[in-house]
Amino acid sequence: MNSSPVSLSLLSLWWLASTFFLLAGNPTSVESHHILGLFVNVHRSQLMVHLAVCRALLQKGHHVTLVTTLPLKEQEIRGNVSHILIPWKQTEEENHNGSSFDIVLHLQRMFRRLEHSGDLLNLPEWKGFLKEPPTTPYDLLLLGYHFNDHLLGVAAHFNCPVAIISTQQPTGFVNSIMGNPEERWYVPQPYDSRQRTGVSAWIFGVWEKLMEAMARRVLARIYSLHFPEPRYPSFETMRRSVVLALSNHHMISEGPIAPLLPNMVDIGGIVLEQKLNDSSHERTASNRSLIIFSLGTRFTWRKSSPKLLQTFTNAFDQFPDYDIYWTYDGPNRSAISLDYPHIKVGKWWPQRQLLESGKVRLFITHGGKGSLSEALYYGVPLLGLPLIGDQRANLQKMQSKNWGLTLSTHNLTHLELSKTMDRIIRYPIYAKSISEASKIYRDRPMKSSDLATYWIEYIIRHKGAKNLYNPARHLNFIEYYSIDVYVTIYGALILTITVLRKIDRLL
Ligand SMILES: *[C@@H]1O[C@H](CO)[C@@H](O)[C@H](O)[C@H]1NC(C)=O
Ligand SMILES: *[C@@H]1O[C@H](CO)[C@@H](O)[C@H](O)[C@H]1NC(C)=O
Ligand SMILES: *[C@@H]1O[C@H](CO)[C@@H](O)[C@H](O)[C@H]1NC(C)=O
Ligand SMILES: *[C@@H]1O[C@H](CO)[C@@H](O)[C@H](O)[C@H]1NC(C)=O
Ligand SMILES: *[C@@H]1O[C@H](CO)[C@@H](O)[C@H](O)[C@H]1NC(C)=O
């Protein structure tokens, strides 16, 4: 405590020196930007991708303000980050037991969900967020994109450029926002469970475009309610203003090969390339082989039938030489462990650490994009049990590449299940195919984290980077497909032929 004059002067000398080096010795230090991450009404698996992009930005010294409807775990995100939590969960009325395949009912439910996604914007917490101006202005809005075009109004509100993150291969929505050609006759779409090409793909495309147009009308209505003209630009103007689309996809290894604009950037694997906090390291020191079983965060065992539970326990009983890690949140957890010592049931397993151990012989999954990326990254063969959404299409693609097999959950029997598991484990073709694909997946010129931060900084550096826009975004349907040109040319041709024929007949 008794500070002598000598130590004081030493201290000030050190302070002077360090200030000098900070100011002079660091010419490459990048400017810190303030980025607004808006990740509301998304699933946990999607949020993981969004947070991975934010982690990459934070690591570069940027300031991120996060707005989420899901709570964040403390160790998930660190750095100069502010968090605004707007607790809200859209009520799920559906019950994924797969009994109803009624398409009308399904569509009704989908559109009702879309209508109600606007309810979030009525919450006082949301209004508070919009009212509160940030201390330093936002340089960019990063929107977790999931059928929520109406939220683009937030970029207009804070007057900053906007980039979107989607968690899969670009959908029709994303392509239409960016003006990316779809070429559907040879590019199977992410929501097409049959992965069609050719004429049937074209017909499916007309159907999908119709649905898209209807959905867009709902979103436009929500937008104009909360971001009315003339105070805000129109819905269509905001859709055309998106400057960058990051996709959690890797076209080169996952396919399908498709044209992609330069401002649509694949960042597939961004979650996996970031190192884990290894404190909860894998407990099993034994060298028994492992099987992992998880149906994802959107499925709950609490509401599933006892029969389904029986199907799985009976099938797993046939594999006593494997440790089976089962993500299970239902009743009777201790009873299962007691009856089957090799089955480990738990609400959560360090899935990535298990996969990384190299001892996993089979991954039984619902086919969500996140799980498939994990399997691909670590080269583990799959057994798919699709439940909803794009999972059927994901698994169809996976099976066609021999990365594993897919079963239906509808009338699944334990015999069918154990036979298929056995087949995937025993025939080396599956493990071999996915481990080769894994090598391609990891072979990249640049890490996805660096790619994402590069493009985000690029946009801010170049004041919105208007140079990236595809002019096709400003064309309407007729102009885009040159229908007016064709009509003129063929019209003139037909007219000429008709006139010539008439003249011929007269002569
Ligand atoms: C965080 O970023 C803001 C700029 O948005 C800056 O004023 C503040 O000093 C930063 N905090 C830290 C701890 O770096
Ligand atoms: C890892 O996470 C634990 C909590 O789960 C935390 O206590 C620890 O500090 C973290 N370690 C690192 C290096 O971040
Ligand atoms: C692991 O396997 C090797 C042979 O593959 C065996 O010699 C060794 O005892 C095993 N270790 C454990 C802990 O089971
Ligand atoms: C729990 O397991 C016991 C026997 O294993 C069974 O009798 C009981 O019905 C189970 N309870 C539920 C809720 O499944
Ligand atoms: C399940 O049902 C489908 C048709 O819905 C049928 O093709 C399949 O064979 C059935 N599987 C079993 C194991 O009964």
Coordinates of C-alpha atoms in Angstrom, one line a residue, residues 154-328:
V154 CA -36.2 -3.7 -38.3
A155 CA -33.4 -2.8 -40.7
A156 CA -35.5 0.1 -42.0
H157 CA -36.2 1.2 -38.5
F158 CA -32.6 1.4 -37.4
N159 CA -31.5 2.4 -40.9
C160 CA -28.8 -0.2 -41.5
P161 CA -28.0 -2.8 -44.2
V162 CA -29.4 -6.3 -43.6
A163 CA -27.9 -9.8 -44.1
I164 CA -29.8 -13.0 -43.5
I165 CA -28.7 -16.4 -42.2
S166 CA -30.6 -19.4 -43.3
T167 CA -29.9 -22.8 -41.9
Q168 CA -30.2 -25.0 -45.0
Q169 CA -29.7 -25.1 -48.8
P170 CA -31.3 -21.8 -50.1
T171 CA -35.1 -22.3 -50.3
G172 CA -37.4 -20.7 -52.9
F173 CA -37.9 -17.8 -50.5
V174 CA -34.2 -17.1 -50.2
N175 CA -33.7 -17.4 -53.9
S176 CA -36.5 -15.0 -54.6
I177 CA -35.2 -12.4 -52.0
M178 CA -31.7 -12.5 -53.6
G179 CA -32.7 -12.9 -57.2
N180 CA -30.9 -16.2 -57.5
P181 CA -31.8 -18.5 -60.5
E182 CA -33.4 -21.7 -59.3
E183 CA -33.1 -23.9 -62.4
R184 CA -35.5 -26.3 -60.8
W185 CA -35.4 -28.9 -63.6
Y186 CA -32.0 -30.1 -62.4
V187 CA -31.7 -28.6 -58.9
P188 CA -33.9 -30.6 -56.4
Q189 CA -35.3 -28.3 -53.7
P190 CA -34.8 -28.5 -50.0
Y191 CA -38.5 -29.1 -49.1
D192 CA -39.1 -31.6 -51.9
S193 CA -39.1 -35.0 -50.1
R194 CA -38.9 -36.8 -53.5
Q195 CA -36.0 -34.6 -54.7
R196 CA -37.6 -34.3 -58.1
T197 CA -36.0 -33.2 -61.3
G198 CA -37.3 -32.7 -64.8
V199 CA -40.9 -32.0 -65.6
S200 CA -42.3 -33.2 -62.3
A201 CA -39.9 -30.8 -60.6
W202 CA -41.3 -28.0 -62.7
I203 CA -44.9 -28.9 -61.7
F204 CA -43.8 -29.1 -58.1
G205 CA -42.2 -25.7 -58.6
V206 CA -45.4 -24.1 -59.8
W207 CA -47.2 -25.5 -56.6
E208 CA -44.4 -24.2 -54.4
K209 CA -44.3 -20.8 -56.0
L210 CA -48.1 -20.5 -55.5
M211 CA -47.6 -21.3 -51.8
E212 CA -44.8 -18.9 -51.6
A213 CA -46.9 -16.1 -53.1
M214 CA -49.7 -16.8 -50.6
A215 CA -47.2 -16.8 -47.7
R216 CA -45.7 -13.6 -48.8
R217 CA -49.0 -11.9 -48.8
V218 CA -49.5 -12.9 -45.2
L219 CA -46.0 -11.6 -44.3
A220 CA -46.6 -8.4 -46.2
R221 CA -49.8 -7.8 -44.2
I222 CA -47.9 -8.2 -40.9
Y223 CA -45.1 -5.9 -42.2
S224 CA -47.4 -3.1 -43.3
L225 CA -49.2 -3.3 -39.9
H226 CA -46.0 -2.7 -38.0
F227 CA -43.9 -0.9 -40.5
P228 CA -46.4 1.3 -42.4
E229 CA -45.6 3.4 -45.4
P230 CA -44.7 6.2 -45.9
R231 CA -42.7 6.2 -42.7
Y232 CA -41.0 2.9 -43.8
P233 CA -40.1 1.6 -47.2
S234 CA -42.5 -0.9 -48.7
F235 CA -42.3 -4.6 -48.0
E236 CA -41.0 -5.4 -51.5
T237 CA -38.3 -2.7 -51.2
M238 CA -37.1 -4.2 -48.0
R239 CA -37.0 -7.7 -49.5
R240 CA -34.9 -6.4 -52.4
S241 CA -32.5 -4.6 -50.0
V242 CA -31.1 -7.8 -48.4
V243 CA -27.4 -7.6 -49.3
L244 CA -26.0 -11.0 -48.2
A245 CA -27.4 -14.5 -47.5
L246 CA -25.4 -16.9 -45.4
S247 CA -26.5 -20.5 -45.7
N248 CA -25.6 -23.3 -43.3
H249 CA -25.0 -25.6 -46.2
H250 CA -22.0 -26.8 -48.2
M251 CA -23.1 -27.2 -51.8
I252 CA -19.9 -28.8 -53.1
S253 CA -20.1 -31.8 -50.7
E254 CA -23.8 -31.9 -49.9
G255 CA -25.2 -31.0 -53.2
P256 CA -27.1 -30.3 -55.3
I257 CA -24.8 -28.3 -57.5
A258 CA -26.6 -25.2 -58.4
P259 CA -25.9 -21.6 -59.6
L260 CA -25.2 -19.3 -56.7
L261 CA -24.8 -15.5 -56.7
P262 CA -21.6 -14.1 -55.2
N263 CA -23.6 -12.6 -52.2
M264 CA -24.9 -16.0 -51.3
V265 CA -22.3 -17.6 -49.2
D266 CA -22.2 -21.2 -47.9
I267 CA -21.0 -21.4 -44.3
G268 CA -22.0 -25.1 -43.6
G269 CA -20.1 -26.6 -40.7
I270 CA -19.6 -23.2 -39.0
V271 CA -20.9 -24.7 -35.7
L272 CA -18.6 -27.7 -35.9
E273 CA -15.4 -26.0 -36.7
Q274 CA -15.5 -23.9 -33.6
K275 CA -13.8 -25.6 -30.7
L276 CA -15.9 -27.0 -27.9
N277 CA -15.6 -26.1 -24.3
D278 CA -14.3 -29.5 -23.3
S279 CA -15.1 -29.4 -19.5
S280 CA -17.8 -32.0 -19.8
H281 CA -15.5 -34.4 -21.6
E282 CA -16.7 -37.8 -22.6
R283 CA -17.0 -40.1 -19.6
T284 CA -16.5 -43.5 -21.2
A285 CA -12.9 -44.5 -21.0
S286 CA -13.7 -48.0 -22.3
N287 CA -13.2 -48.8 -25.9
R288 CA -16.7 -50.2 -26.5
S289 CA -18.3 -49.0 -29.8
L290 CA -21.1 -46.5 -29.5
I291 CA -24.5 -45.9 -31.1
I292 CA -26.1 -42.5 -30.7
F293 CA -29.9 -42.0 -30.9
S294 CA -31.6 -38.6 -30.9
L295 CA -34.8 -37.4 -32.5
G296 CA -33.9 -33.7 -32.1
T297 CA -35.1 -30.9 -29.9
R298 CA -38.5 -30.6 -31.5
F299 CA -39.5 -34.1 -30.5
T300 CA -40.5 -35.1 -27.0
W301 CA -40.8 -38.6 -25.6
R302 CA -43.2 -37.3 -22.9
K303 CA -46.1 -37.4 -25.5
S304 CA -45.1 -40.4 -27.4
S305 CA -46.8 -43.8 -27.1
P306 CA -45.4 -46.6 -24.8
K307 CA -45.5 -48.8 -27.9
L308 CA -42.9 -46.6 -29.6
L309 CA -40.7 -46.8 -26.5
Q310 CA -41.0 -50.6 -26.5
T311 CA -40.0 -50.7 -30.2
F312 CA -36.8 -49.0 -29.5
T313 CA -35.9 -50.8 -26.3
N314 CA -36.6 -54.2 -27.9
A315 CA -34.5 -53.3 -30.9
F316 CA -31.6 -51.9 -28.8
D317 CA -31.7 -55.1 -26.6
Q318 CA -30.2 -56.8 -29.7
F319 CA -27.0 -54.8 -29.4
P320 CA -25.5 -55.6 -26.0
D321 CA -21.9 -55.0 -27.4
Y322 CA -22.6 -51.4 -28.0
D323 CA -23.1 -48.5 -25.6
I324 CA -26.2 -46.8 -26.8
Y325 CA -26.5 -43.1 -25.9
W326 CA -30.2 -42.2 -26.2
T327 CA -31.5 -38.6 -25.8
Y328 CA -34.6 -39.2 -23.9

